[in-house]
Coordinates of C-alpha atoms in Angstrom, one line a residue:
M28 CA -5.6 18.7 -18.6
S29 CA -6.4 15.1 -17.8
I30 CA -4.4 11.8 -17.7
S31 CA -4.9 8.1 -18.3
L32 CA -2.7 5.5 -16.7
T33 CA -2.6 1.8 -17.3
A34 CA -0.5 -0.8 -15.5
R35 CA -0.4 -4.1 -17.4
H36 CA 0.9 -7.5 -16.2
I37 CA 3.2 -5.9 -13.5
V38 CA 5.5 -8.4 -11.8
K39 CA 7.7 -7.6 -8.8
R40 CA 9.9 -10.0 -6.8
F41 CA 11.9 -9.4 -3.7
S42 CA 14.7 -12.0 -3.1
G43 CA 12.7 -14.6 -4.9
V44 CA 9.5 -13.8 -3.1
V45 CA 6.8 -12.7 -5.6
A46 CA 5.0 -9.6 -4.3
L47 CA 3.2 -9.0 -7.6
A48 CA 2.5 -11.8 -10.0
E49 CA 0.1 -10.0 -12.4
G50 CA -0.8 -6.5 -11.3
D51 CA -3.2 -4.6 -13.6
L52 CA -4.8 -1.2 -13.0
T53 CA -6.4 1.4 -15.2
V54 CA -7.4 4.9 -14.0
D55 CA -8.6 7.9 -16.0
G56 CA -8.9 11.5 -15.2
G57 CA -12.1 12.4 -13.4
E58 CA -12.5 9.2 -11.5
V59 CA -11.6 7.7 -8.1
V60 CA -10.5 4.0 -8.2
A61 CA -10.3 2.1 -4.9
L62 CA -7.4 -0.4 -4.8
L63 CA -8.4 -3.2 -2.5
G64 CA -6.8 -6.4 -1.2
A65 CA -6.1 -8.3 2.0
N66 CA -2.7 -8.1 3.8
G67 CA 0.1 -9.0 1.4
S68 CA -2.0 -8.7 -1.7
G69 CA 0.4 -6.3 -3.4
K70 CA -1.5 -3.0 -3.2
S71 CA 1.4 -0.9 -1.8
T72 CA 3.9 -2.6 -4.2
L73 CA 1.8 -1.7 -7.2
A74 CA 1.4 1.9 -6.0
K75 CA 5.1 2.3 -5.5
I76 CA 5.8 1.0 -9.0
I77 CA 3.3 3.5 -10.5
T78 CA 5.1 6.3 -8.6
G79 CA 8.6 5.3 -9.5
V80 CA 9.7 4.2 -5.9
L81 CA 10.1 0.6 -7.2
A82 CA 11.0 -0.7 -10.7
P83 CA 8.9 -3.6 -12.0
D84 CA 10.6 -6.8 -13.0
E85 CA 8.1 -7.4 -15.8
G86 CA 5.1 -5.6 -17.3
R87 CA 4.3 -2.3 -18.8
L88 CA 3.2 1.2 -17.6
E89 CA 1.4 3.5 -20.0
V90 CA 0.6 7.2 -19.6
D91 CA -1.9 8.5 -22.1
G92 CA -1.3 5.4 -24.2
Q93 CA 2.5 5.7 -24.3
A94 CA 4.8 3.3 -22.6
V95 CA 6.8 4.9 -19.7
T96 CA 9.6 3.9 -17.4
F97 CA 10.2 5.7 -14.1
S98 CA 13.6 5.3 -12.6
S99 CA 12.7 7.4 -9.6
P100 CA 9.8 9.2 -8.0
Q101 CA 11.0 12.4 -9.8
G102 CA 10.3 10.8 -13.1
A103 CA 6.7 10.0 -12.1
I104 CA 6.3 13.6 -10.7
R105 CA 7.4 15.0 -14.1
R106 CA 4.5 13.1 -15.7
G107 CA 2.1 14.5 -13.1
I108 CA 1.9 11.5 -10.7
T109 CA 2.3 11.9 -7.0
A110 CA 1.4 9.8 -3.9
V111 CA 0.5 10.2 -0.2
Y112 CA 1.6 7.3 2.0
Q113 CA 0.8 6.5 5.6
E114 CA 4.5 6.4 6.2
L115 CA 5.4 10.1 6.2
S116 CA 8.3 11.6 4.2
L117 CA 8.4 14.8 6.2
I118 CA 11.6 16.2 7.8
P119 CA 10.8 17.0 11.4
D120 CA 13.2 19.9 11.9
M121 CA 11.9 21.8 8.9
T122 CA 8.9 24.0 8.8
V123 CA 5.6 23.2 7.2
T124 CA 6.5 25.5 4.3
E125 CA 9.9 24.1 3.8
N126 CA 8.5 20.5 3.8
I127 CA 5.7 21.3 1.3
W128 CA 8.1 23.0 -1.2
L129 CA 11.2 20.9 -0.7
N130 CA 13.0 20.3 -4.0
H131 CA 10.5 22.5 -6.0
E132 CA 10.7 25.8 -4.1
P133 CA 9.2 28.9 -5.8
M134 CA 12.1 30.9 -7.2
R135 CA 12.8 34.5 -7.8
W136 CA 14.7 35.2 -11.0
S137 CA 15.6 31.5 -11.1
V138 CA 18.5 32.1 -8.6
R139 CA 16.9 32.4 -5.1
V140 CA 14.0 31.0 -3.2
D141 CA 11.0 33.3 -3.1
R142 CA 10.1 32.9 0.5
T143 CA 7.3 35.4 0.3
Q144 CA 5.6 33.4 -2.5
A145 CA 6.3 30.1 -0.7
R146 CA 4.6 31.3 2.4
R147 CA 1.6 32.8 0.5
R148 CA 1.1 29.6 -1.4
T149 CA 1.4 27.5 1.8
E150 CA -1.3 29.6 3.4
E151 CA -3.6 28.9 0.4
L152 CA -3.0 25.2 0.7
L153 CA -3.6 25.2 4.5
A154 CA -6.9 27.1 3.9
L155 CA -8.2 23.9 2.2
F156 CA -8.4 22.3 5.6
Q157 CA -9.6 25.4 7.5
G158 CA -11.8 24.5 10.4
A159 CA -10.5 20.9 10.4
V160 CA -7.1 21.7 11.9
S161 CA -5.8 23.7 14.9
P162 CA -4.7 27.4 14.6
A163 CA -1.2 26.2 15.4
L164 CA -0.8 24.7 12.0
M165 CA 0.9 27.6 10.3
P166 CA 3.5 27.9 7.5
E167 CA 6.4 28.5 9.9
T168 CA 5.4 25.7 12.4
P169 CA 8.1 23.0 12.7
V170 CA 6.7 19.7 11.6
A171 CA 8.1 18.1 14.8
A172 CA 5.6 20.1 16.8
L173 CA 2.5 18.8 14.9
P174 CA 0.3 15.9 16.0
P175 CA 0.1 12.9 13.7
D176 CA -3.2 14.0 12.0
E177 CA -1.8 17.4 11.0
K178 CA 1.5 15.8 9.8
Q179 CA -0.6 13.6 7.5
I180 CA -2.4 16.7 6.2
V181 CA 1.0 18.4 5.5
E182 CA 1.9 15.2 3.6
I183 CA -1.3 15.5 1.5
L184 CA -0.6 19.2 0.8
K185 CA 3.0 18.4 -0.1
A186 CA 1.7 16.1 -2.9
L187 CA -0.9 18.6 -3.9
S188 CA 1.7 21.3 -4.3
R189 CA 3.0 19.4 -7.3
E190 CA -0.3 20.1 -9.1
P191 CA -0.7 16.4 -10.0
L192 CA -2.8 14.9 -12.7
L193 CA -2.9 11.6 -10.8
M194 CA -2.7 11.2 -7.0
I195 CA -2.4 7.9 -5.1
L196 CA -3.7 8.1 -1.5
D197 CA -2.4 5.0 0.2
E198 CA -4.0 4.8 3.7
A199 CA -3.8 8.5 3.8
T200 CA -6.9 8.7 6.0
A201 CA -5.7 6.4 8.7
S202 CA -4.4 9.2 11.0
L203 CA -7.2 11.7 10.3
D204 CA -10.2 12.4 12.4
A205 CA -13.8 12.4 11.1
R206 CA -13.8 16.2 10.3
Q207 CA -10.5 15.9 8.4
V208 CA -11.7 12.8 6.5
S209 CA -14.9 14.6 5.5
R210 CA -12.9 17.6 4.3
L211 CA -10.5 15.5 2.3
F212 CA -13.4 13.7 0.6
K213 CA -14.9 17.1 -0.4
L214 CA -11.6 18.1 -1.8
M215 CA -11.4 14.8 -3.7
D216 CA -14.8 15.4 -5.2
A217 CA -13.5 18.8 -6.4
W218 CA -10.3 17.4 -7.8
K219 CA -12.2 14.7 -9.6
A220 CA -14.5 17.4 -11.1
D221 CA -11.3 19.2 -12.3
G222 CA -10.1 16.1 -14.1
M223 CA -7.7 14.6 -11.6
A224 CA -7.3 10.8 -11.5
L225 CA -7.3 9.4 -8.0
V226 CA -6.3 5.9 -6.7
F227 CA -7.6 5.4 -3.2
V228 CA -6.4 2.8 -0.7
S229 CA -8.3 2.5 2.6
H230 CA -8.9 0.0 5.3
R231 CA -12.4 1.4 5.9
M232 CA -15.1 0.0 3.7
E233 CA -17.4 2.9 4.4
E234 CA -14.8 5.3 3.0
I235 CA -14.5 3.2 -0.2
F236 CA -18.2 3.3 -0.9
R237 CA -18.3 7.0 -0.1
V238 CA -15.6 8.2 -2.5
A239 CA -14.8 5.6 -5.1
D240 CA -16.3 5.1 -8.6
R241 CA -14.7 1.7 -9.2
A242 CA -12.9 -0.9 -7.2
V243 CA -9.9 -2.9 -8.4
V244 CA -9.2 -6.0 -6.3
L245 CA -5.8 -7.7 -5.8
R246 CA -5.4 -11.2 -4.3
N247 CA -2.1 -12.9 -3.8
G248 CA -0.3 -10.4 -6.1
R249 CA -2.8 -10.7 -8.9
T250 CA -5.6 -8.4 -10.1
V251 CA -8.6 -10.6 -9.8
G252 CA -11.3 -8.2 -10.8
E253 CA -12.8 -4.8 -11.0
R254 CA -16.3 -3.6 -10.2
A255 CA -18.3 -0.4 -10.4
M256 CA -19.2 0.6 -6.8
S257 CA -22.8 1.0 -7.8
D258 CA -23.0 -2.7 -8.7
V259 CA -21.5 -4.3 -5.6
T260 CA -22.0 -4.8 -1.9
E261 CA -19.4 -4.9 0.9
R262 CA -19.7 -8.7 1.0
D263 CA -19.2 -8.9 -2.8
L264 CA -15.9 -7.1 -2.5
V265 CA -14.7 -9.2 0.5
T266 CA -15.5 -12.4 -1.4
L267 CA -13.4 -11.2 -4.3
M268 CA -10.6 -10.3 -2.0
V269 CA -10.6 -13.7 -0.3
G270 CA -11.6 -16.0 -3.2
D271 CA -13.6 -19.2 -3.0
E272 CA -11.0 -21.5 -1.4
P273 CA -12.0 -22.6 2.1
S274 CA -9.7 -21.7 4.9
A275 CA -7.7 -24.5 6.4
A276 CA -8.6 -23.2 9.8
A277 CA -12.3 -24.0 9.0
V278 CA -11.4 -27.6 8.5
A279 CA -9.2 -28.2 11.6
Q280 CA -8.8 -25.8 14.5
P281 CA -5.7 -26.4 16.7
D282 CA -6.3 -28.8 19.6
A283 CA -4.7 -27.9 22.9
A284 CA -3.3 -30.6 25.1
Q285 CA -5.8 -29.5 27.8
P286 CA -8.8 -27.3 26.7
V287 CA -8.6 -23.8 28.0
D288 CA -11.0 -23.1 30.9
P289 CA -12.5 -19.6 30.1
S290 CA -13.5 -19.3 33.8
A291 CA -9.9 -19.8 35.0
R292 CA -7.8 -16.8 36.0
P293 CA -6.1 -15.5 32.9
R294 CA -2.4 -15.2 32.5
L295 CA -2.9 -11.7 31.0
Q296 CA -5.9 -9.4 31.6
I297 CA -6.0 -5.8 30.3
D298 CA -8.9 -3.5 30.8
R299 CA -9.4 -0.2 28.8
L300 CA -5.8 0.1 27.9
R301 CA -4.8 3.2 26.0
S302 CA -1.3 3.7 24.5
G303 CA -0.2 5.4 21.2
R304 CA -2.6 4.1 18.6
V305 CA -4.5 1.9 21.0
H306 CA -7.8 3.0 22.4
D307 CA -9.7 1.3 25.2
V308 CA -8.6 -2.2 24.5
S309 CA -9.7 -5.0 26.9
L310 CA -8.7 -8.6 26.4
A311 CA -7.6 -11.8 28.3
V312 CA -5.2 -14.6 27.4
H313 CA -5.1 -17.8 29.4
D314 CA -2.3 -20.3 30.0
G315 CA -2.0 -22.6 27.0
E316 CA -3.9 -20.3 24.7
L317 CA -2.7 -18.7 21.5
V318 CA -4.6 -15.6 20.8
G319 CA -4.1 -13.7 17.5
L320 CA -4.3 -10.0 16.8
G321 CA -5.7 -9.5 13.3
G322 CA -6.5 -6.5 11.1
L323 CA -4.6 -4.6 8.6
R324 CA -1.1 -3.3 9.4
G325 CA -0.8 -0.2 11.6
Q326 CA -4.1 -0.6 13.5
G327 CA -2.5 -0.5 16.9
Q328 CA -1.2 -4.1 17.1
D329 CA 2.5 -3.0 17.5
D330 CA 1.6 -0.4 20.2
L331 CA -0.5 -2.9 22.1
L332 CA 2.3 -5.5 22.4
L333 CA 4.9 -2.9 23.3
A334 CA 2.7 -1.4 26.0
V335 CA 2.1 -4.9 27.6
F336 CA 5.9 -5.4 27.5
G337 CA 6.6 -2.0 29.2
A338 CA 8.1 -0.4 26.2
L339 CA 5.3 2.2 25.8
P340 CA 3.5 4.1 28.6
F341 CA -0.2 3.3 29.0
T342 CA -3.3 4.0 30.9
G343 CA -5.8 1.5 32.0
K344 CA -5.3 -1.7 34.1
M345 CA -3.2 -4.8 33.4
A346 CA -2.9 -7.9 35.5
L347 CA -0.7 -11.0 35.3
A348 CA -2.1 -14.1 36.9
G349 CA -4.6 -12.0 38.8
E350 CA -2.0 -9.5 40.2
E351 CA -2.3 -5.9 38.9
V352 CA 1.0 -4.7 37.4
K353 CA 2.3 -1.5 35.8
F354 CA 5.4 -1.9 33.8
N355 CA 7.4 1.2 33.1
H356 CA 10.3 -0.6 31.5
P357 CA 10.8 -4.0 29.7
R358 CA 13.1 -5.1 32.5
Q359 CA 10.1 -5.2 34.8
A360 CA 8.2 -7.3 32.3
V361 CA 11.1 -9.7 31.9
K362 CA 11.3 -10.2 35.6
R363 CA 7.6 -11.3 35.6
D364 CA 8.3 -13.9 32.9
V365 CA 7.1 -11.9 29.9
A366 CA 9.0 -12.0 26.6
Y367 CA 8.6 -10.0 23.4
V368 CA 9.7 -11.2 20.0
P369 CA 9.9 -8.5 17.3
G370 CA 9.6 -9.0 13.6
E371 CA 12.3 -6.5 12.8
R372 CA 15.1 -8.8 14.0
G373 CA 17.9 -6.7 12.4
S374 CA 17.1 -3.5 14.2
Q375 CA 15.2 -4.7 17.3
G376 CA 16.0 -8.4 18.0
L377 CA 19.7 -9.0 17.4
L378 CA 23.2 -7.5 17.9
L379 CA 24.4 -8.3 14.4
I380 CA 28.1 -7.7 15.1
R381 CA 28.1 -10.1 18.0
S382 CA 28.2 -13.9 18.1
I383 CA 25.3 -16.3 18.1
L384 CA 26.2 -17.3 21.7
E385 CA 26.1 -13.7 22.9
N386 CA 22.7 -13.1 21.2
F387 CA 21.2 -16.2 22.7
Q388 CA 22.2 -15.0 26.2
L389 CA 21.4 -11.3 25.9
P390 CA 18.5 -11.4 28.4
S391 CA 20.1 -14.0 30.6
W392 CA 23.7 -13.2 31.4
V393 CA 22.9 -12.2 34.9
R394 CA 21.8 -15.8 35.6
Y395 CA 25.4 -17.1 35.1
G396 CA 27.0 -15.2 38.0
T397 CA 30.2 -13.2 38.4
P398 CA 32.5 -14.3 37.2
L399 CA 30.4 -15.7 34.3
K400 CA 29.9 -19.5 34.2
M401 CA 30.7 -19.6 30.5
G402 CA 30.6 -23.3 30.2
Q403 CA 27.0 -23.5 31.5
A404 CA 26.0 -20.5 29.3
R405 CA 27.4 -22.3 26.2
Q406 CA 25.8 -25.6 27.1
D407 CA 22.4 -23.9 27.5
A408 CA 22.7 -22.1 24.2
A409 CA 23.9 -25.2 22.4
Q410 CA 20.8 -27.2 23.7
M411 CA 18.5 -24.4 22.6
G412 CA 20.1 -24.3 19.2
A413 CA 19.7 -28.0 18.9
S414 CA 16.0 -27.9 19.9
L415 CA 15.4 -25.2 17.4
R416 CA 17.3 -27.1 14.6
L417 CA 19.5 -24.1 14.2
V418 CA 21.8 -24.4 11.2
M419 CA 25.1 -22.6 12.1
A420 CA 28.8 -23.0 11.8
S421 CA 29.3 -22.6 15.6
L422 CA 28.0 -20.6 18.5
D423 CA 31.0 -18.3 18.1
A424 CA 30.0 -17.4 14.5
P425 CA 28.5 -13.9 14.1
V426 CA 24.8 -13.9 14.1
S427 CA 24.9 -12.0 10.9
S428 CA 26.1 -15.1 9.1
L429 CA 22.8 -16.8 9.6
S430 CA 20.0 -17.0 7.1
G431 CA 16.8 -15.0 7.9
G432 CA 15.0 -18.1 9.3
N433 CA 17.9 -19.2 11.5
A434 CA 18.4 -15.6 12.7
Q435 CA 14.7 -15.4 13.7
K436 CA 15.2 -18.7 15.6
V437 CA 17.9 -17.0 17.7
V438 CA 15.5 -14.1 18.4
L439 CA 13.0 -16.7 19.7
G440 CA 15.5 -18.8 21.4
K441 CA 17.0 -16.1 23.5
W442 CA 13.6 -15.6 25.2
L443 CA 12.8 -19.3 25.4
L444 CA 15.9 -19.7 27.5
R445 CA 14.1 -17.7 30.2
E446 CA 11.0 -20.0 30.0
P447 CA 8.4 -17.2 29.7
R448 CA 4.9 -17.6 30.9
L449 CA 3.6 -14.9 28.5
L450 CA 5.0 -14.7 25.0
L451 CA 4.3 -11.6 22.9
L452 CA 5.0 -12.1 19.2
N453 CA 5.0 -9.2 16.7
D454 CA 5.0 -10.6 13.2
P455 CA 7.7 -13.2 14.1
T456 CA 7.9 -15.0 10.7
K457 CA 8.3 -11.9 8.5
G458 CA 11.0 -12.5 6.0
V459 CA 11.4 -16.1 7.0
D460 CA 11.4 -19.0 4.4
V461 CA 8.7 -21.6 4.2
G462 CA 10.8 -24.3 6.0
A463 CA 11.7 -22.1 8.9
K464 CA 8.2 -20.9 9.2
A465 CA 6.9 -24.5 9.6
E466 CA 9.5 -25.1 12.4
I467 CA 8.4 -21.9 14.2
Y468 CA 4.8 -23.0 13.9
Q469 CA 5.5 -26.3 15.5
L470 CA 7.5 -24.5 18.2
L471 CA 4.5 -22.3 19.0
E472 CA 2.2 -25.3 19.2
D473 CA 4.6 -27.1 21.6
L474 CA 4.8 -23.9 23.8
R475 CA 1.0 -23.7 23.9
R476 CA 0.6 -27.3 24.8
A477 CA 3.2 -26.8 27.6
G478 CA 1.0 -24.0 29.0
T479 CA 2.6 -20.8 27.7
A480 CA 0.1 -18.0 27.0
I481 CA 0.8 -16.4 23.6
L482 CA -0.4 -13.1 22.2
F483 CA 0.4 -13.1 18.5
Y484 CA 0.2 -10.5 15.8
S485 CA 0.8 -11.6 12.2
S486 CA 0.5 -9.6 8.9
E487 CA -0.3 -12.9 7.2
D488 CA -4.0 -13.8 7.6
E489 CA -3.4 -17.6 7.1
E490 CA -1.0 -17.7 10.1
L491 CA -3.7 -16.3 12.3
L492 CA -6.4 -18.7 10.9
N493 CA -4.3 -21.8 11.1
L494 CA -2.5 -21.2 14.5
C495 CA -4.8 -19.3 16.8
D496 CA -7.5 -20.4 19.1
R497 CA -9.1 -16.9 18.8
V498 CA -8.4 -13.9 16.7
L499 CA -9.2 -10.4 17.9
V500 CA -9.5 -8.0 15.0
M501 CA -8.2 -4.5 15.4
Q502 CA -9.2 -1.4 13.5
D503 CA -8.3 2.1 14.3
G504 CA -6.7 1.0 17.6
R505 CA -9.8 -0.9 18.9
I506 CA -10.8 -4.5 19.0
T507 CA -13.8 -4.6 16.7
A508 CA -14.5 -8.3 16.4
E509 CA -13.6 -11.6 17.9
L510 CA -13.4 -14.7 15.7
S511 CA -13.3 -18.3 17.0
G512 CA -14.6 -21.7 16.2
V513 CA -16.6 -21.8 13.0
S514 CA -16.4 -18.0 12.6
L515 CA -12.6 -18.1 12.3
Q516 CA -12.5 -18.0 8.5
K517 CA -10.7 -15.8 6.1
E518 CA -13.8 -14.1 4.7
N519 CA -14.8 -13.1 8.2
L520 CA -11.3 -11.9 9.1
V521 CA -11.0 -9.8 6.0
A522 CA -14.5 -8.4 6.4
A523 CA -13.8 -7.4 10.0
S524 CA -10.5 -5.9 9.0
M525 CA -12.2 -3.7 6.5
G526 CA -15.1 -2.8 8.8
A527 CA -17.7 -4.4 6.6
V528 CA -21.1 -4.1 8.1
E529 CA -22.1 -7.7 7.1
Q530 CA -19.1 -9.2 8.9
A531 CA -19.5 -12.4 11.0
G532 CA -18.1 -12.9 14.5
D533 CA -18.7 -11.3 17.9
Q534 CA -18.6 -7.6 18.0
G535 CA -17.2 -5.4 20.7
G536 CA -14.2 -3.9 22.3
S537 CA -13.4 -6.6 24.8
S538 CA -12.6 -10.2 25.0
S539 CA -12.1 -12.9 27.6

């Protein structure tokens, strides 16, 4: 049995922000379609609409020529559509078997779970990856005990247990090693031969050319073209992903008040740092320099920033202003004038039930003595609020009363009150309106001109291109390219993020 799926003119908005403006995709049984696009192009949104995780605001889904509406993932599953995402849906305290068969357990006489059959069928599924996983991956193994690559394999087998007609693999290879990827591709070849339809999302260009028959490209929420893989090169696809418009960064690079002297002692120097998803990263950031971390999401940027801030253990060497340091806790980093601004302000940056004043002063209360000099604390917070153009009722209002952009200004402001010498930014404008973004951009430029060293990750390529002196592109936890000057253009950034062979820019795992 085979399937044909068509998505026509799909539109999806989130709080007025258009994630998909015109998403189109067709995939038939017996083929692999690569879904491509730069950061924020709408790939994951389209995949989640096809699988019933999200409902479209406009457009039409058709399965075998008939219009369908999925109100939940279960509706898509009933039509033979499943997905494997990089964000796992597994329950850590349950076993491999229990996770794979959750909500569709083999039954005996329709009244009780057939545990013997569930175990036998789990063994059959695990045998598909025999030789590419450890002997510890067994049906009764708790998922919490598995390494990330084997958790991802369990996620794949969970989707496969539904006997799908169409499977979406959304960055499903990101956690797998070379043996496991090779085995998955052999399985995909077999599934395709059996008539399964496959939609494949990957940040590795070589994988796309290895496994896909066609590529469908999204740009700024729109499907802008499709190509047979036999008719295109890596550069053709990158050009389609980027478009013809020149990057603003190619026209005017930011000008520092005083040019950075690359021979000067850097504010931050790290050598062969390893932590979490980060592997042997070396880089330097000088006073007055804004250095970007590029690449697709989840390539180690988060872990790198957290390791520098002392929130993740690491191996390798790190120095501040020439002095070697080893932070085991963020408190140590803060004492050395390092600040970290997260993008997830609600869960990581603010105490939502407390006042604006209290949030401004979270890292700084110790400066105001015992008993607290509340008048001085309030005056400092008011001055910071004014400099940030913070729109608020009063400092005593709950921080939860602020708009997203103003709330993010508080996250920035609480660290600026400490006058950091090294500022670590983790997607700081995510969920912020255009006006607030412009104000944050100007703030970063002012900090850079004042001599602050800034290491900046953004999920928006245009921010990196327009704000940064240099961009270090990360892929699979490593710095794979450095872009600066005339090479700091969107086409090169996207190419490097996808691992395109013809990419421009300096190659290598270090930067200074």
